[in-house]
Amino acid sequence: MPDLIDANFFVLAGPNISVTLSPSLDGSLQVSYIDAQTQMLFQKDQVQSEDNALGTVVTVVLSRTPDLGSTTFSLLVPTVRVRSGEPMMITTLGITSIHRTSLAPGFDLGQRDGYTEVQLQGTASFVES
């Protein structure tokens, strides 16, 4: 029986969105993000990864507008144990965050961040990098 290993390749989709998380040849993370308006590939320092109580949160910046804010997408990456070459079905969450800023600090009153979540389903597997 082959040894179990942590998955490092995720192919996920939800309503109007698909996301692929994979290792690059240099060992860094690579994220492919596609929605109804956008198709983007993020590599190396464009991909932020943080381990916390939720698992691993992988975040990319979808857009940034000076003096108005930014939009990010975060993927909650669960720990998935697989056998090499055998994908496992998984379900997780993606969160699109809108971060508002203002030139005038007096207008910064109230909630500055808004969140939209999407349930994603797909496969997790292990690939050699």
PDB file of N, CA and C in Angstrom, residues 10 12 21 52 54-59 73-79 90-95 120:
ATOM      1  N   PHE A  10      -4.589  21.348  -6.244  1.00  0.00           N
ATOM      2  CA  PHE A  10      -6.029  21.453  -6.018  1.00  0.00           C
ATOM      3  C   PHE A  10      -6.695  22.047  -7.255  1.00  0.00           C
ATOM      4  N   LEU A  12     -10.403  23.248  -8.299  1.00  0.00           N
ATOM      5  CA  LEU A  12     -11.665  23.536  -7.626  1.00  0.00           C
ATOM      6  C   LEU A  12     -12.553  24.412  -8.488  1.00  0.00           C
ATOM      7  N   LEU A  21      -4.675  25.478  -7.592  1.00  0.00           N
ATOM      8  CA  LEU A  21      -3.515  25.762  -6.756  1.00  0.00           C
ATOM      9  C   LEU A  21      -2.510  24.653  -6.985  1.00  0.00           C
ATOM     10  N   ASN A  52      -2.860  28.839   9.673  1.00  0.00           N
ATOM     11  CA  ASN A  52      -3.516  29.289  10.892  1.00  0.00           C
ATOM     12  C   ASN A  52      -4.512  28.222  11.347  1.00  0.00           C
ATOM     13  N   LEU A  54      -7.504  27.726  10.668  1.00  0.00           N
ATOM     14  CA  LEU A  54      -8.398  27.257   9.610  1.00  0.00           C
ATOM     15  C   LEU A  54      -7.727  26.249   8.684  1.00  0.00           C
ATOM     16  N   GLY A  55      -6.431  26.172   8.724  1.00  0.00           N
ATOM     17  CA  GLY A  55      -5.644  25.370   7.781  1.00  0.00           C
ATOM     18  C   GLY A  55      -4.655  26.307   7.131  1.00  0.00           C
ATOM     19  N   THR A  56      -4.590  26.290   5.823  1.00  0.00           N
ATOM     20  CA  THR A  56      -3.754  27.232   5.086  1.00  0.00           C
ATOM     21  C   THR A  56      -4.666  28.165   4.309  1.00  0.00           C
ATOM     22  N   VAL A  57      -4.411  29.460   4.414  1.00  0.00           N
ATOM     23  CA  VAL A  57      -5.162  30.456   3.659  1.00  0.00           C
ATOM     24  C   VAL A  57      -4.222  31.017   2.599  1.00  0.00           C
ATOM     25  N   VAL A  58      -4.607  30.835   1.333  1.00  0.00           N
ATOM     26  CA  VAL A  58      -3.819  31.327   0.205  1.00  0.00           C
ATOM     27  C   VAL A  58      -4.566  32.513  -0.394  1.00  0.00           C
ATOM     28  N   THR A  59      -3.889  33.668  -0.488  1.00  0.00           N
ATOM     29  CA  THR A  59      -4.534  34.906  -0.932  1.00  0.00           C
ATOM     30  C   THR A  59      -3.777  35.515  -2.109  1.00  0.00           C
ATOM     31  N   PHE A  73      -8.719  37.599  -3.303  1.00  0.00           N
ATOM     32  CA  PHE A  73      -9.382  36.300  -3.242  1.00  0.00           C
ATOM     33  C   PHE A  73      -8.551  35.411  -2.346  1.00  0.00           C
ATOM     34  N   SER A  74      -9.221  34.785  -1.370  1.00  0.00           N
ATOM     35  CA  SER A  74      -8.548  33.875  -0.447  1.00  0.00           C
ATOM     36  C   SER A  74      -9.171  32.495  -0.558  1.00  0.00           C
ATOM     37  N   LEU A  75      -8.318  31.504  -0.611  1.00  0.00           N
ATOM     38  CA  LEU A  75      -8.737  30.109  -0.691  1.00  0.00           C
ATOM     39  C   LEU A  75      -8.380  29.424   0.617  1.00  0.00           C
ATOM     40  N   LEU A  76      -9.367  28.806   1.263  1.00  0.00           N
ATOM     41  CA  LEU A  76      -9.100  28.007   2.454  1.00  0.00           C
ATOM     42  C   LEU A  76      -8.676  26.631   1.981  1.00  0.00           C
ATOM     43  N   VAL A  77      -7.426  26.294   2.221  1.00  0.00           N
ATOM     44  CA  VAL A  77      -6.857  25.042   1.745  1.00  0.00           C
ATOM     45  C   VAL A  77      -6.803  24.055   2.914  1.00  0.00           C
ATOM     46  N   PRO A  78      -7.655  23.041   2.884  1.00  0.00           N
ATOM     47  CA  PRO A  78      -7.631  22.059   3.967  1.00  0.00           C
ATOM     48  C   PRO A  78      -6.449  21.112   3.811  1.00  0.00           C
ATOM     49  N   THR A  79      -6.058  20.495   4.905  1.00  0.00           N
ATOM     50  CA  THR A  79      -5.064  19.435   4.828  1.00  0.00           C
ATOM     51  C   THR A  79      -5.759  18.200   4.276  1.00  0.00           C
ATOM     52  N   ILE A  90     -12.872  16.959  -2.636  1.00  0.00           N
ATOM     53  CA  ILE A  90     -12.910  17.835  -1.466  1.00  0.00           C
ATOM     54  C   ILE A  90     -13.915  18.961  -1.673  1.00  0.00           C
ATOM     55  N   THR A  91     -14.269  19.608  -0.578  1.00  0.00           N
ATOM     56  CA  THR A  91     -15.101  20.808  -0.574  1.00  0.00           C
ATOM     57  C   THR A  91     -14.414  21.831   0.323  1.00  0.00           C
ATOM     58  N   THR A  92     -14.375  23.079  -0.110  1.00  0.00           N
ATOM     59  CA  THR A  92     -13.766  24.134   0.697  1.00  0.00           C
ATOM     60  C   THR A  92     -14.425  25.472   0.359  1.00  0.00           C
ATOM     61  N   LEU A  93     -13.854  26.552   0.862  1.00  0.00           N
ATOM     62  CA  LEU A  93     -14.417  27.883   0.646  1.00  0.00           C
ATOM     63  C   LEU A  93     -13.410  28.803  -0.024  1.00  0.00           C
ATOM     64  N   GLY A  94     -13.934  29.684  -0.863  1.00  0.00           N
ATOM     65  CA  GLY A  94     -13.185  30.806  -1.401  1.00  0.00           C
ATOM     66  C   GLY A  94     -13.855  32.071  -0.907  1.00  0.00           C
ATOM     67  N   ILE A  95     -13.072  33.087  -0.597  1.00  0.00           N
ATOM     68  CA  ILE A  95     -13.625  34.343  -0.083  1.00  0.00           C
ATOM     69  C   ILE A  95     -13.063  35.496  -0.892  1.00  0.00           C
ATOM     70  N   LEU A 120     -16.533  25.795  -2.956  1.00  0.00           N
ATOM     71  CA  LEU A 120     -15.793  25.213  -4.061  1.00  0.00           C
ATOM     72  C   LEU A 120     -15.685  23.703  -3.859  1.00  0.00           C
TER      73      LEU A 120
END
